[in-house]
Amino acid sequence: MEMDVQKNPWSRDRTMRIIIQDDTYRDVINWKSLPKSFLPSTIDVTKEEDICSESKAFLLMVEPDDSIAAVKAYIQEEKGISFKKQKLLNEDGGVMRDAQTLTLAGINKGSTLILRYTPLTQIYVSTLTKRRFKLMVESDDTIADVKAAIQEKEGIRFHKQRIIYNGRQLEDDKSLVDSGIQYNSELKLVLTLCGC
């Protein structure tokens, strides 16, 4: 998964075609790009054919009575793409509801589904004690999401964290992109002494 992100760094939403054959297989192709400031500048993705040439295929087992939610769960399990960040669309671009089964949604042998999601990228967090660690985040994650990830990874309570970037404290409700955070950006983690 991380390798795919590095090969296609600029897409805001990753879009993949999912072809279901014999009720079992999906062929996945990505074609969209992320904000240029958010991921590495090692790839020129100004041409759609460059983006498509970096795509990967993957296969999943499905049954006709699987729900769209089940398909998303399979994708999360196999590819690490968060269930809540996935959006599945039919060939006409209509959003598919999680409760629908493939059969009820009109998905048959050879049908195509499109998966959209925001891919992960890496940022770094450093502490005053010179500890530095990597976090995998999404461009639309908020500073609150970053604090929650730090709490999960490092055990540092959310309310004790202050995140500093370019000399200013970041607000919890701001997204990473809105805060000017890019691929490989380094955030400073400052801890409060009180429980406030």
Short mmCIF file of C-alpha atoms in Angstrom, two decimals:
data_model
loop_
_atom_site.label_atom_id
_atom_site.label_comp_id
_atom_site.label_asym_id
_atom_site.label_seq_id
_atom_site.Cartn_x
_atom_site.Cartn_y
_atom_site.Cartn_z
CA MET A 1 0.00 0.00 0.00
CA GLU A 2 2.70 2.52 0.93
CA MET A 3 4.56 1.63 -2.26
CA ASP A 4 1.48 2.50 -4.37
CA VAL A 5 1.17 5.87 -2.65
CA GLN A 6 4.79 6.73 -3.37
CA LYS A 7 4.35 5.83 -7.04
CA ASN A 8 1.22 8.00 -7.39
CA PRO A 9 1.84 10.80 -4.95
CA TRP A 10 -0.51 13.58 -5.93
CA SER A 11 -4.02 12.17 -6.09
CA ARG A 12 -6.58 13.62 -3.70
CA ASP A 13 -8.74 10.55 -4.15
CA ARG A 14 -7.37 7.24 -5.33
CA THR A 15 -9.78 5.78 -7.86
CA MET A 16 -9.72 2.12 -8.78
CA ARG A 17 -11.82 0.06 -11.14
CA ILE A 18 -12.98 -3.21 -9.68
CA ILE A 19 -14.03 -5.85 -12.20
CA ILE A 20 -15.84 -8.83 -10.74
CA GLN A 21 -15.39 -11.98 -12.80
CA ASP A 22 -17.05 -15.31 -11.99
CA ASP A 23 -18.16 -13.76 -8.68
CA THR A 24 -14.58 -13.90 -7.43
CA TYR A 25 -12.07 -11.50 -8.98
CA ARG A 26 -11.51 -7.76 -9.10
CA ASP A 27 -8.97 -5.98 -11.29
CA VAL A 28 -8.07 -2.61 -9.83
CA ILE A 29 -6.75 0.43 -11.70
CA ASN A 30 -6.08 3.84 -10.15
CA TRP A 31 -6.19 7.13 -12.07
CA LYS A 32 -6.50 10.22 -9.82
CA SER A 33 -3.88 12.44 -8.14
CA LEU A 34 -3.21 14.17 -4.74
CA PRO A 35 -2.25 17.80 -4.03
CA LYS A 36 1.34 18.25 -5.19
CA SER A 37 2.50 19.68 -1.87
CA PHE A 38 1.27 16.71 0.13
CA LEU A 39 3.40 13.86 -1.24
CA PRO A 40 6.90 13.34 -2.71
CA SER A 41 7.95 15.23 -5.82
CA THR A 42 9.72 12.24 -7.36
CA ILE A 43 7.02 11.55 -9.95
CA ASP A 44 5.62 13.75 -12.71
CA VAL A 45 1.90 13.03 -12.71
CA THR A 46 0.80 15.78 -15.08
CA LYS A 47 -0.17 13.20 -17.69
CA GLU A 48 -3.00 10.78 -16.90
CA GLU A 49 -1.19 7.96 -18.73
CA ASP A 50 1.75 8.32 -16.29
CA ILE A 51 -0.63 7.86 -13.40
CA CYS A 52 -2.36 4.86 -14.96
CA SER A 53 0.94 3.18 -15.78
CA GLU A 54 1.74 3.07 -12.05
CA SER A 55 -1.46 1.18 -11.16
CA LYS A 56 -1.55 -2.21 -9.48
CA ALA A 57 -4.10 -4.98 -9.64
CA PHE A 58 -5.39 -7.02 -6.74
CA LEU A 59 -7.83 -9.87 -6.37
CA LEU A 60 -10.46 -10.53 -3.70
CA MET A 61 -12.92 -13.39 -3.23
CA VAL A 62 -16.57 -12.26 -3.32
CA GLU A 63 -19.99 -13.89 -3.31
CA PRO A 64 -23.10 -12.56 -5.09
CA ASP A 65 -24.85 -12.04 -1.74
CA ASP A 66 -21.92 -10.09 -0.21
CA SER A 67 -22.92 -6.58 0.80
CA ILE A 68 -21.07 -3.47 -0.33
CA ALA A 69 -20.00 -3.15 3.33
CA ALA A 70 -18.49 -6.65 3.14
CA VAL A 71 -16.60 -5.70 -0.04
CA LYS A 72 -15.23 -2.62 1.76
CA ALA A 73 -14.21 -4.81 4.70
CA TYR A 74 -12.35 -7.16 2.32
CA ILE A 75 -10.57 -4.17 0.78
CA GLN A 76 -9.61 -2.88 4.23
CA GLU A 77 -8.31 -6.31 5.25
CA GLU A 78 -6.36 -6.90 2.04
CA LYS A 79 -5.13 -3.39 1.23
CA GLY A 80 -5.28 -1.50 4.54
CA ILE A 81 -7.63 1.15 3.13
CA SER A 82 -9.85 2.34 5.97
CA PHE A 83 -13.46 1.18 5.61
CA LYS A 84 -14.80 4.61 6.55
CA LYS A 85 -12.67 6.34 3.90
CA GLN A 86 -13.86 4.13 1.03
CA LYS A 87 -16.57 5.08 -1.43
CA LEU A 88 -17.74 2.47 -3.94
CA LEU A 89 -19.43 3.65 -7.14
CA ASN A 90 -21.14 1.75 -9.92
CA GLU A 91 -20.14 2.07 -13.58
CA ASP A 92 -22.45 5.08 -13.98
CA GLY A 93 -20.80 6.89 -11.05
CA GLY A 94 -23.64 6.28 -8.59
CA VAL A 95 -22.62 5.80 -4.96
CA MET A 96 -23.42 2.31 -3.67
CA ARG A 97 -24.99 1.93 -0.22
CA ASP A 98 -23.24 -0.29 2.33
CA ALA A 99 -26.38 -2.37 2.99
CA GLN A 100 -26.82 -3.32 -0.69
CA THR A 101 -25.75 -6.77 -1.81
CA LEU A 102 -23.82 -7.13 -5.04
CA THR A 103 -26.82 -8.90 -6.61
CA LEU A 104 -29.35 -6.26 -5.50
CA ALA A 105 -27.00 -3.52 -6.71
CA GLY A 106 -27.00 -5.11 -10.16
CA ILE A 107 -23.38 -6.22 -9.96
CA ASN A 108 -22.96 -9.29 -12.14
CA LYS A 109 -20.14 -11.27 -13.67
CA GLY A 110 -17.92 -8.77 -15.50
CA SER A 111 -19.42 -5.64 -13.87
CA THR A 112 -17.12 -2.81 -12.86
CA LEU A 113 -17.08 -0.95 -9.54
CA ILE A 114 -15.01 2.14 -8.81
CA LEU A 115 -13.31 2.58 -5.44
CA ARG A 116 -12.36 6.06 -4.27
CA TYR A 117 -10.39 6.86 -1.17
CA THR A 118 -7.78 9.25 0.10
CA PRO A 119 -4.38 7.53 0.16
CA LEU A 120 -1.94 7.66 3.06
CA THR A 121 1.29 9.61 3.20
CA GLN A 122 3.97 10.04 5.84
CA ILE A 123 4.79 12.85 8.22
CA TYR A 124 7.15 12.92 11.19
CA VAL A 125 6.58 13.97 14.77
CA SER A 126 9.46 14.97 17.02
CA THR A 127 9.48 15.67 20.74
CA LEU A 128 11.59 17.98 22.87
CA THR A 129 13.53 14.90 24.01
CA LYS A 130 14.68 14.37 20.38
CA ARG A 131 12.43 11.34 19.89
CA ARG A 132 11.20 11.20 16.27
CA PHE A 133 8.59 8.87 14.80
CA LYS A 134 6.65 8.48 11.57
CA LEU A 135 2.87 8.68 11.20
CA MET A 136 0.87 7.61 8.17
CA VAL A 137 -1.89 10.16 7.56
CA GLU A 138 -4.39 11.31 4.96
CA SER A 139 -4.48 14.79 3.43
CA ASP A 140 -7.94 15.48 4.86
CA ASP A 141 -7.00 14.33 8.39
CA THR A 142 -7.27 17.05 11.01
CA ILE A 143 -4.78 17.95 13.71
CA ALA A 144 -7.19 16.21 16.12
CA ASP A 145 -6.78 13.03 14.02
CA VAL A 146 -2.99 13.37 14.31
CA LYS A 147 -3.26 13.78 18.10
CA ALA A 148 -5.46 10.67 18.28
CA ALA A 149 -2.87 8.73 16.24
CA ILE A 150 -0.11 9.94 18.59
CA GLN A 151 -2.16 8.85 21.60
CA GLU A 152 -2.70 5.42 20.04
CA LYS A 153 0.94 5.00 19.00
CA GLU A 154 2.76 6.63 21.92
CA GLY A 155 0.21 6.60 24.74
CA ILE A 156 0.38 10.39 25.17
CA ARG A 157 -3.04 11.69 26.15
CA PHE A 158 -4.77 13.80 23.53
CA HIS A 159 -5.45 16.77 25.83
CA LYS A 160 -1.79 17.01 26.86
CA GLN A 161 -0.54 17.41 23.29
CA ARG A 162 0.27 20.64 21.51
CA ILE A 163 1.28 20.34 17.86
CA ILE A 164 3.63 22.99 16.46
CA TYR A 165 4.48 23.49 12.78
CA ASN A 166 6.60 26.32 11.38
CA GLY A 167 6.64 28.01 14.78
CA ARG A 168 2.90 28.11 15.35
CA GLN A 169 0.51 25.95 17.32
CA LEU A 170 -2.00 24.17 15.10
CA GLU A 171 -5.74 24.12 15.79
CA ASP A 172 -7.43 20.74 16.26
CA ASP A 173 -10.11 21.34 13.61
CA LYS A 174 -7.72 22.30 10.78
CA SER A 175 -6.80 19.73 8.13
CA LEU A 176 -3.19 18.86 7.38
CA VAL A 177 -3.41 20.40 3.90
CA ASP A 178 -5.01 23.59 5.28
CA SER A 179 -2.19 23.80 7.83
CA GLY A 180 0.44 23.67 5.06
CA ILE A 181 1.69 20.22 6.06
CA GLN A 182 3.29 18.27 3.22
CA TYR A 183 4.86 14.89 2.58
CA ASN A 184 7.74 14.33 5.06
CA SER A 185 6.83 17.46 7.07
CA GLU A 186 8.01 17.38 10.66
CA LEU A 187 5.65 18.42 13.42
CA LYS A 188 6.84 19.31 16.92
CA LEU A 189 5.01 17.68 19.81
CA VAL A 190 5.00 19.74 23.00
CA LEU A 191 3.41 18.36 26.15
CA THR A 192 1.47 20.43 28.66
CA LEU A 193 2.38 19.99 32.31
CA CYS A 194 -1.13 20.33 33.67
CA GLY A 195 -4.20 18.27 32.86
CA CYS A 196 -5.79 21.13 30.92
#
